[in-house]
Coordinates of C-alpha atoms and ligand atoms in Angstrom, one line a residue:
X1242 CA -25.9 13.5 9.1
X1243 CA -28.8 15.8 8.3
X1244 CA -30.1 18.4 11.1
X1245 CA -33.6 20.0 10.9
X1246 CA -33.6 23.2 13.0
X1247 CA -36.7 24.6 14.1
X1248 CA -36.5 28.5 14.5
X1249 CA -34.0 31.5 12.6
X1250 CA -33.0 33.3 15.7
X1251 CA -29.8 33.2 17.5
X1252 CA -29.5 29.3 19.0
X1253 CA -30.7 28.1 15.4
X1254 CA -28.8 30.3 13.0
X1255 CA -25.5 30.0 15.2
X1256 CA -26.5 25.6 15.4
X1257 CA -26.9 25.8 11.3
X1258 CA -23.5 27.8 10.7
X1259 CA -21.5 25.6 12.7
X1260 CA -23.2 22.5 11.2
X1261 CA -22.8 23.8 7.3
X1262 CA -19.4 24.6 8.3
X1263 CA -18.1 21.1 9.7
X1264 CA -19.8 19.9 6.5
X1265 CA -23.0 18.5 7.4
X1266 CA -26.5 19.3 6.2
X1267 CA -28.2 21.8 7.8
X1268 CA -31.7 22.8 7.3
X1269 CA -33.5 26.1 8.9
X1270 CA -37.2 26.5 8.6
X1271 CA -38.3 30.4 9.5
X1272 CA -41.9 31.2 9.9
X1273 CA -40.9 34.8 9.5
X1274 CA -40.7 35.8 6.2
X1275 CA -38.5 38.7 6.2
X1276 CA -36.7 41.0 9.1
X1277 CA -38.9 41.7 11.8
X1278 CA -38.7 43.8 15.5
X1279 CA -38.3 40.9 17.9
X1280 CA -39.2 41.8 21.5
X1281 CA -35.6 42.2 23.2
X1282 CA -33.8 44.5 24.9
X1283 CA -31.0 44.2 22.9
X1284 CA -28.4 44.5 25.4
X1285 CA -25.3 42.0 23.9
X1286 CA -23.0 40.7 27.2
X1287 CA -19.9 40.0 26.4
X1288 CA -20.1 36.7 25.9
X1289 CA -22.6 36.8 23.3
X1290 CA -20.5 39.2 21.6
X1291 CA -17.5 37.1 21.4
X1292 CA -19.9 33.8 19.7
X1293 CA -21.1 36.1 17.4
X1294 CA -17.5 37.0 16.5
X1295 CA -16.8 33.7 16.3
X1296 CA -19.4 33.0 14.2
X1297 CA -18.8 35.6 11.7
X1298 CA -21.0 38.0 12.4
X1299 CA -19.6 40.8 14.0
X1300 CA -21.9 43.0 15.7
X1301 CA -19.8 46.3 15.7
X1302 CA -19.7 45.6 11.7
X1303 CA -23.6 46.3 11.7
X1304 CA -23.7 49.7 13.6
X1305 CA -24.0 47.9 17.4
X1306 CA -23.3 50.6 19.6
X1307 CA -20.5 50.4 22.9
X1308 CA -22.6 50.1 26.3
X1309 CA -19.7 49.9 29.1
X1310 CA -21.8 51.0 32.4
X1311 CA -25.2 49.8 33.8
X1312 CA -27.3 52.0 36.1
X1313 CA -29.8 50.1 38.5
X1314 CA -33.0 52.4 40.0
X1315 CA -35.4 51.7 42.2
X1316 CA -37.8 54.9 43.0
X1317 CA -35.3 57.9 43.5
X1318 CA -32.6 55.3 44.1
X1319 CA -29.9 54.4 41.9
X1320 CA -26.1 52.8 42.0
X1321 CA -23.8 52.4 38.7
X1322 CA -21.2 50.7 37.6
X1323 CA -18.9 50.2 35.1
X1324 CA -19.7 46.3 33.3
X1325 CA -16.9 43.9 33.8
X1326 CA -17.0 42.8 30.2
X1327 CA -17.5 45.4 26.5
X1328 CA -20.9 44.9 25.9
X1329 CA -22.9 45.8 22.9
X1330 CA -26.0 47.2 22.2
X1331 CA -27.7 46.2 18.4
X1332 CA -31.6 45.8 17.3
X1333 CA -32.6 42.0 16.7
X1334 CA -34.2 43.0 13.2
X1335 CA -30.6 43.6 12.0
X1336 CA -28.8 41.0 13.9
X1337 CA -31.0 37.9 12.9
X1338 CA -30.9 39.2 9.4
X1339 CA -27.7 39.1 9.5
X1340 CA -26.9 35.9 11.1
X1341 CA -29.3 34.6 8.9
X1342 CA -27.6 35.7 6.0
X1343 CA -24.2 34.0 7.5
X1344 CA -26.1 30.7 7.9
X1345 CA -26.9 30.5 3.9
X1346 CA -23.7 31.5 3.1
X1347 CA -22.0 28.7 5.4
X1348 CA -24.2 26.1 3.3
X1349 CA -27.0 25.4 5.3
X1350 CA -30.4 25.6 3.6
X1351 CA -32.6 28.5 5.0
X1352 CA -36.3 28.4 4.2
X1353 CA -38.0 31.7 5.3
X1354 CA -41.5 32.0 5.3
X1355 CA -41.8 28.2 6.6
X1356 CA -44.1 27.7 10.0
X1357 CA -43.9 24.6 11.5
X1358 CA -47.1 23.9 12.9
X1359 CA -46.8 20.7 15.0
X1360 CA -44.1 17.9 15.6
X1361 CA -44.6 14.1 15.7
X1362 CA -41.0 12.4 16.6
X1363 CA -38.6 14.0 14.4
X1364 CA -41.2 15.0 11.7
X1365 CA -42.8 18.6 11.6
X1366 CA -45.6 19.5 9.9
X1367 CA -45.3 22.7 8.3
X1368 CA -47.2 25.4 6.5
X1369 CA -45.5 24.0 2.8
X1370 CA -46.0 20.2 3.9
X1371 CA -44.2 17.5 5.8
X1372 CA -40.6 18.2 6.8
X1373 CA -38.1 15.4 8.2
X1374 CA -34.6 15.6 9.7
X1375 CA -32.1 12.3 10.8
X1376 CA -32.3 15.0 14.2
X1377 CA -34.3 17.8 15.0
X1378 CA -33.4 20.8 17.1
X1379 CA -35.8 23.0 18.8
X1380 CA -34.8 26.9 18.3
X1381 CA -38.4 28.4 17.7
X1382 CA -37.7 30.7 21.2
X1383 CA -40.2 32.0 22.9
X1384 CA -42.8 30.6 21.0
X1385 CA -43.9 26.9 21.3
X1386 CA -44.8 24.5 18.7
X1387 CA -47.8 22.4 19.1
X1388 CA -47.1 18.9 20.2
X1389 CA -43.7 20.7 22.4
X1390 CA -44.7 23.1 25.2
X1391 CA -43.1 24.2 28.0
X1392 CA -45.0 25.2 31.2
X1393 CA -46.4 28.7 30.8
X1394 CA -44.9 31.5 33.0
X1395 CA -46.5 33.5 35.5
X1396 CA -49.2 35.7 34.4
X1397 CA -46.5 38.8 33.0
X1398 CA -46.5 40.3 29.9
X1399 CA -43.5 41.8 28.0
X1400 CA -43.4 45.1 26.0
X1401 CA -40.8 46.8 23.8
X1402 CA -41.1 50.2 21.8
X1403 CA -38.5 52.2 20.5
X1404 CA -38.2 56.4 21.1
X1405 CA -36.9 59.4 19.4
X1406 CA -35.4 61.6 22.5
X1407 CA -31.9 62.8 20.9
X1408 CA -31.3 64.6 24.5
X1409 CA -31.7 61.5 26.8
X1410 CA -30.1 59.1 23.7
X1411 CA -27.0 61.5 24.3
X1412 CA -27.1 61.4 28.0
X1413 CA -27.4 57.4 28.0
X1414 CA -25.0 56.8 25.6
X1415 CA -22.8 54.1 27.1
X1416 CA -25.4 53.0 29.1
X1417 CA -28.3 50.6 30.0
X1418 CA -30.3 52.4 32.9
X1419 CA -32.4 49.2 34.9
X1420 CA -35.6 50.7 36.3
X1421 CA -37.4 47.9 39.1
X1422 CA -40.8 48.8 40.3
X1423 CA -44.1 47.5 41.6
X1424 CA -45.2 44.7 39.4
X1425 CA -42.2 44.9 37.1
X1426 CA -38.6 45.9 35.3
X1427 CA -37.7 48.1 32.6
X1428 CA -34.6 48.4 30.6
X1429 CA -33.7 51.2 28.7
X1430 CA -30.5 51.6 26.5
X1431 CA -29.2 53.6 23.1
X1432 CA -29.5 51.0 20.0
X1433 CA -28.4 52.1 16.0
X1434 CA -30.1 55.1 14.4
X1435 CA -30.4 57.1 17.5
X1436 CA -33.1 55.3 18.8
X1437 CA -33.7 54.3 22.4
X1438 CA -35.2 50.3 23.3
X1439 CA -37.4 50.9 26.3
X1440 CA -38.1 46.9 27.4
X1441 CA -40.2 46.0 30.1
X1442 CA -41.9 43.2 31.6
X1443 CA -45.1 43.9 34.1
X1444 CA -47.6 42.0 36.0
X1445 CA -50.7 41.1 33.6
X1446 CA -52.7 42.4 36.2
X1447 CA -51.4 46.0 36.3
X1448 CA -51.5 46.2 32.5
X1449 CA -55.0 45.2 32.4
X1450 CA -56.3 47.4 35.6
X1451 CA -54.1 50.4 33.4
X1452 CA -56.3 49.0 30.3
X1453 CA -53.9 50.1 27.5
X1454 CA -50.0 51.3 26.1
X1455 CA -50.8 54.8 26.7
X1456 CA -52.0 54.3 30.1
X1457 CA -49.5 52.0 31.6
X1458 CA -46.3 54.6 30.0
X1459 CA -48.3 57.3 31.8
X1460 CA -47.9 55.4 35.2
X1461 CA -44.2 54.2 34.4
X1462 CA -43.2 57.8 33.3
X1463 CA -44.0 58.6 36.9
X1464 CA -40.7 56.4 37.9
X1465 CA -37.9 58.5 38.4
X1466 CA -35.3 56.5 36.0
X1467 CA -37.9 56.9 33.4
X1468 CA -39.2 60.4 34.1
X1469 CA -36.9 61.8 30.8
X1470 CA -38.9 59.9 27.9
X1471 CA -42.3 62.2 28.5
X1472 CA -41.4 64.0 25.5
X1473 CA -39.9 61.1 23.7
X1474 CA -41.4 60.5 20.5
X1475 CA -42.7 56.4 20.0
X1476 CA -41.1 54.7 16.9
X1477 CA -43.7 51.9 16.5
X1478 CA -47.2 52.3 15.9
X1479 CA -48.2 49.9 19.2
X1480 CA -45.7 48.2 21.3
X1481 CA -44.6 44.6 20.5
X1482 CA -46.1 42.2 23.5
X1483 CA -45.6 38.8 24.4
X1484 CA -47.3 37.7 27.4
X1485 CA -46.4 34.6 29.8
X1486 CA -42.4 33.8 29.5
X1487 CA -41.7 31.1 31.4
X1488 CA -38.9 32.6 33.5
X1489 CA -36.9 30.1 35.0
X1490 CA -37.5 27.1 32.5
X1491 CA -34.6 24.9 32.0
X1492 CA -35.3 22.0 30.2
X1493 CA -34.3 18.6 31.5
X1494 CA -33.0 15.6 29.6
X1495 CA -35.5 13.6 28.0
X1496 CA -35.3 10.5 25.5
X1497 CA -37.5 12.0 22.6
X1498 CA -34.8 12.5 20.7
X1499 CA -35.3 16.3 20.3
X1500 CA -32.3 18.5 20.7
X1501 CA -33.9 21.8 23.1
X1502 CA -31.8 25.4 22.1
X1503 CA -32.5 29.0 23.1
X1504 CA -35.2 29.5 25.0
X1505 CA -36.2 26.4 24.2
X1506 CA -33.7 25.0 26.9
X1507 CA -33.0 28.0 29.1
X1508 CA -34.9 31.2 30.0
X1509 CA -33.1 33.5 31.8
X1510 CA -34.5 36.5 33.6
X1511 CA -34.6 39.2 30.9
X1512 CA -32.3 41.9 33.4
X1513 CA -29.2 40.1 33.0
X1514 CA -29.1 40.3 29.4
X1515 CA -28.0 37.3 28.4
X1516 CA -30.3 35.1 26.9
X1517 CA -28.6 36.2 23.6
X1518 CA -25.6 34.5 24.8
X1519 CA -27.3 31.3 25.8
X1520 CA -29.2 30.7 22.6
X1521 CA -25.6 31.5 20.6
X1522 CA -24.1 29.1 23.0
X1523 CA -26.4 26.5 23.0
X1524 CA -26.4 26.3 19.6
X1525 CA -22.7 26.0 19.5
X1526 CA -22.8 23.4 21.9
X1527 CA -25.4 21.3 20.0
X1528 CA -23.5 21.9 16.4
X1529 CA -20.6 20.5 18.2
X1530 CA -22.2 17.5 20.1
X1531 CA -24.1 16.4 17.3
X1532 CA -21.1 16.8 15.0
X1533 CA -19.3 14.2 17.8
X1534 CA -21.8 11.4 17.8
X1535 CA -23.6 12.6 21.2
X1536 CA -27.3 11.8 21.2
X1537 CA -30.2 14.5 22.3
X1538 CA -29.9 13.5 26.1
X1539 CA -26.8 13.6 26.7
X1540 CA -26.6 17.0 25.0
X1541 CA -29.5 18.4 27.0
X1542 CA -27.9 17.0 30.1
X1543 CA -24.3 19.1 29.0
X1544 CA -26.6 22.4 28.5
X1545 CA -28.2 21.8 31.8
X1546 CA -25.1 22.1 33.5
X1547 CA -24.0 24.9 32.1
X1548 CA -27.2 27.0 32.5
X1549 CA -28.5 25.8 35.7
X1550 CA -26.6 27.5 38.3
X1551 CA -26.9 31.1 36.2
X1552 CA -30.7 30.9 35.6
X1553 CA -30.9 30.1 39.0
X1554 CA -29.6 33.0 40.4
X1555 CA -31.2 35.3 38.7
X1556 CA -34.1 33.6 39.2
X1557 CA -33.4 34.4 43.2
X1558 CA -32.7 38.1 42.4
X1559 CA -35.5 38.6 40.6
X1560 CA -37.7 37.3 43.6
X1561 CA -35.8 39.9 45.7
X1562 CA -36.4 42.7 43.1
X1563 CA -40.4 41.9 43.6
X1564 CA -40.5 43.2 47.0
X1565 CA -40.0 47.0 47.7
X1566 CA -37.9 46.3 50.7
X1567 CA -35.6 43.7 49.1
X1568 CA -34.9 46.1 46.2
X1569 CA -34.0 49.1 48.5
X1570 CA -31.6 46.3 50.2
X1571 CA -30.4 45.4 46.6
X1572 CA -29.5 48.7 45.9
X1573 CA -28.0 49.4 49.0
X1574 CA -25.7 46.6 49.5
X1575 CA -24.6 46.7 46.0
X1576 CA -23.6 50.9 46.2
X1577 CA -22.1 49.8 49.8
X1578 CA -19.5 47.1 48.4
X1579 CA -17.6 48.2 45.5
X1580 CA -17.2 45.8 42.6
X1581 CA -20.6 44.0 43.6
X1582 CA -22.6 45.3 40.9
X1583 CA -19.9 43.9 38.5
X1584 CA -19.3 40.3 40.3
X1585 CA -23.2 39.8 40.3
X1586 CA -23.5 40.5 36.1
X1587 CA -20.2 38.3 36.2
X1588 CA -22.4 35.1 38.1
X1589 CA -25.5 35.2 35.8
X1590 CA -23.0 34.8 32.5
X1591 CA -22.7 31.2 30.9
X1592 CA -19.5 29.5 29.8
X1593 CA -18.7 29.3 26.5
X1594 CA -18.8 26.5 24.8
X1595 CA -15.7 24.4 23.3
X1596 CA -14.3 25.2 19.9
X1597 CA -15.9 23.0 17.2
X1598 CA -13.9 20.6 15.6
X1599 CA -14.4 20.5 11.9
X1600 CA -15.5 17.1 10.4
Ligands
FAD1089 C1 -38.7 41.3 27.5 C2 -37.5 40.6 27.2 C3 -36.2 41.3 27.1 C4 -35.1 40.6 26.8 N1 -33.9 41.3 26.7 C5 -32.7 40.7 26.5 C6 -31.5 41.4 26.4 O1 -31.4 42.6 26.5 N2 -30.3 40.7 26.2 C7 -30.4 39.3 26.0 O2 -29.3 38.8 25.8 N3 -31.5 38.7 26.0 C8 -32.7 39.3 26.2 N4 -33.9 38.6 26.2 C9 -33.8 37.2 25.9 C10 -33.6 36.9 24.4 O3 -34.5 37.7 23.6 C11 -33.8 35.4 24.2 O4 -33.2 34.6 25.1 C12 -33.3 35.0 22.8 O5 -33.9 35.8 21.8 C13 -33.5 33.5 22.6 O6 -33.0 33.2 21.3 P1 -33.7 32.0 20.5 O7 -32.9 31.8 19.2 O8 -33.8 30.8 21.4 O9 -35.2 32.4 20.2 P2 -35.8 33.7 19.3 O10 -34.8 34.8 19.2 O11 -37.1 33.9 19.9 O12 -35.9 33.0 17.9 C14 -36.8 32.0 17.6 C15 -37.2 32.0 16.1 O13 -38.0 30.9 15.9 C16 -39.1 31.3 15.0 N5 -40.2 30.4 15.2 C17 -41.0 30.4 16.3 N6 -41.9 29.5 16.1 C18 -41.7 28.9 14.9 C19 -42.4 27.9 14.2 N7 -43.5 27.2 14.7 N8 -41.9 27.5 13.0 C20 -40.8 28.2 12.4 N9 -40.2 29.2 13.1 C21 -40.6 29.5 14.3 C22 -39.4 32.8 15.4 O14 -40.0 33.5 14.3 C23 -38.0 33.3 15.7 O15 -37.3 33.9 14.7 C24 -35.1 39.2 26.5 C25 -36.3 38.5 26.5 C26 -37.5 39.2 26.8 C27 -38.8 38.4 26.8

């Protein structure tokens, strides 16, 4: 049995390790060449800790930092609570390297530096020629490959940029602060080497009416949760951007014979942090089918149940989080009933997959 994966982040890496370690061939193509920022907030749930463990990658091992509280604002308002599960807080550049790294060691190939520029069947045409696979899973994210699209999201672009504000670092350590206003989230938490992530999604058209990065962080530094990084120095020379996620998208089953991972499969709303968990997870899930017998469908079908009833409701809090009043009401209820902040992070988590049975 030979697998051709489609993507290095977390749903491929975690599908080639589990692969190369029941024994079958496993090969990774990576249009990335080396390490890169990913645009993430970086928060790690629980449950995405606990794959990676399994996995043999061990976040706390690469300088993740503890984050055991979550603040939520909205204006002036705010409500915190302690999470229900350790969570972890660690920059993408490090932890796809090393996941990466894990995958070659396990035995499956890793080609970085590889693009895949369309797919026909199981057959990908790449930037160093034709590539085919006995199967094929889809882990290239948030990006889509020519010839496999998902329907674009609404019209909402996604920023990231890390600061330098040793005060506020010290004051947040711990934490991830959630800041919802008009048009838009932000998330803001301590990662490795002192830096803050500031990670935000906000309406195209309130990006483009602010007309640049300098702009739009002048408005959002008028937000009281954010109001501490005006003297923050920025770590990046621009932002990273992606524009259009398709919130919401869960991929059904389909008889082209293309297993669907990550993003691919399932996009969460960013807030709930844990579309790290899902890509580990359904990459798992696949390693494991496939290593069964079970065909595409039936595997997309198994992820589907899993992921539909989280993505949904967050999908439903989100819409509630657009509207001034429903935030207020958000906020509210949740500092009214203790232990609600924690059940609703508890509702939006996936369930892990089963354990993989070697070959
Ligand atoms: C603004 C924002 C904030 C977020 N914050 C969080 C958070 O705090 N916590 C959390 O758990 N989740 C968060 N997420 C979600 C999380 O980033 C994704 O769910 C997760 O990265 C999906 O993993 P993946 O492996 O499917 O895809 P990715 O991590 O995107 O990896 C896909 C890989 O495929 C490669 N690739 C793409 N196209 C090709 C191609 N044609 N050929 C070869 N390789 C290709 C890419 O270079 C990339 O390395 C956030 C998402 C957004 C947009």
């Amino acid at each position: 049995m030979s697998a051709l994966i489609i993507g290095g982040g977390l749903a491929g890496a975690a599908a080639a390790i589990d692969l190369a370690r029941a024994g079958h061939r496993a090969l990774l193509l990576e249009r990335e060449a080396a390490p890169h920022d990913k645009i993430c907030g970086e928060f790690l749930s629980g449950e995405a800790v606990a794959a990676l463990e399994a996995l043999g990658v061990p976040p706390s091992r690469l300088g993740a930092v503890p984050i055991g509280r979550v603040e939520l604002w909205a204006g002036q308002w705010h409500v915190a609570a302690g999470l229900p599960f350790a969570a972890l807080s660690l920059s993408r550049r490090a932890l796809d390297a090393a996941i990466l790294e894990v995958a070659q060691a396990a035995g499956a190939e890793v080609r970085r530096g590889v693009g895949v520029r369309s797919l026909s069947g199981t057959i990908a045409q790449t930037s160093g020629g034709e590539v085919r696979g006995r199967h094929l899973l889809l882990a290239s994210g948030k990006h889509d490959v020519r010839g496999q699209s998902r329907p674009p999201g609404p019209d909402e672009i996604g920023l990231k940029m890390y600061f330098r504000a040793p005060a506020l670092h010290r004051h947040l350590a711990g934490t991830v602060r959630v800041v919802f206003f008009d048009g838009g989230y932000a998330g803001l938490q301590p990662v490795e080497g002192g830096r803050l992530n500031l990670c935000l999604l906000v309406a195209g058209a309130q990006y483009r009416e602010a007309g640049d990065w300098p702009a739009l962080l002048a408005q959002l530094l008028r937000e009281p949760g954010l109001a501490a990084l005006a003297d923050a120095e920025q770590l990046l020379p621009r932002p990273l951007a992606i524009s259009r996620v398709p919130y919401g998208h869960l991929a059904q089953r389909s008889d082209d014979g293309r297993w669907r991972l990550g993003d691919q499969a399932a996009v969460i709303p960013s807030f709930c942090g844990d579309g790290m968990a899902i890509a580990l997870e359904s990459g798992r899930l696949a390693a494991a089918m496939l290593a069964d017998g079970a065909d595409a469908a039936i595997f997309q079908g198994a992820l589907l149940a899993r992921t539909r009833r989280p993505v949904q409701l967050a999908m439903a809090a989100l819409r509630f989080t657009r509207h001034p009043v429903g935030r207020m009401a958000a906020l509210a209820g949740l500092a009214a009933v203790p232990g609600a902040l924690g059940l609703l992070a508890r509702a939006t988590r996936v369930a892990p997959p089963p354990a993989l049975v070697p070959a």
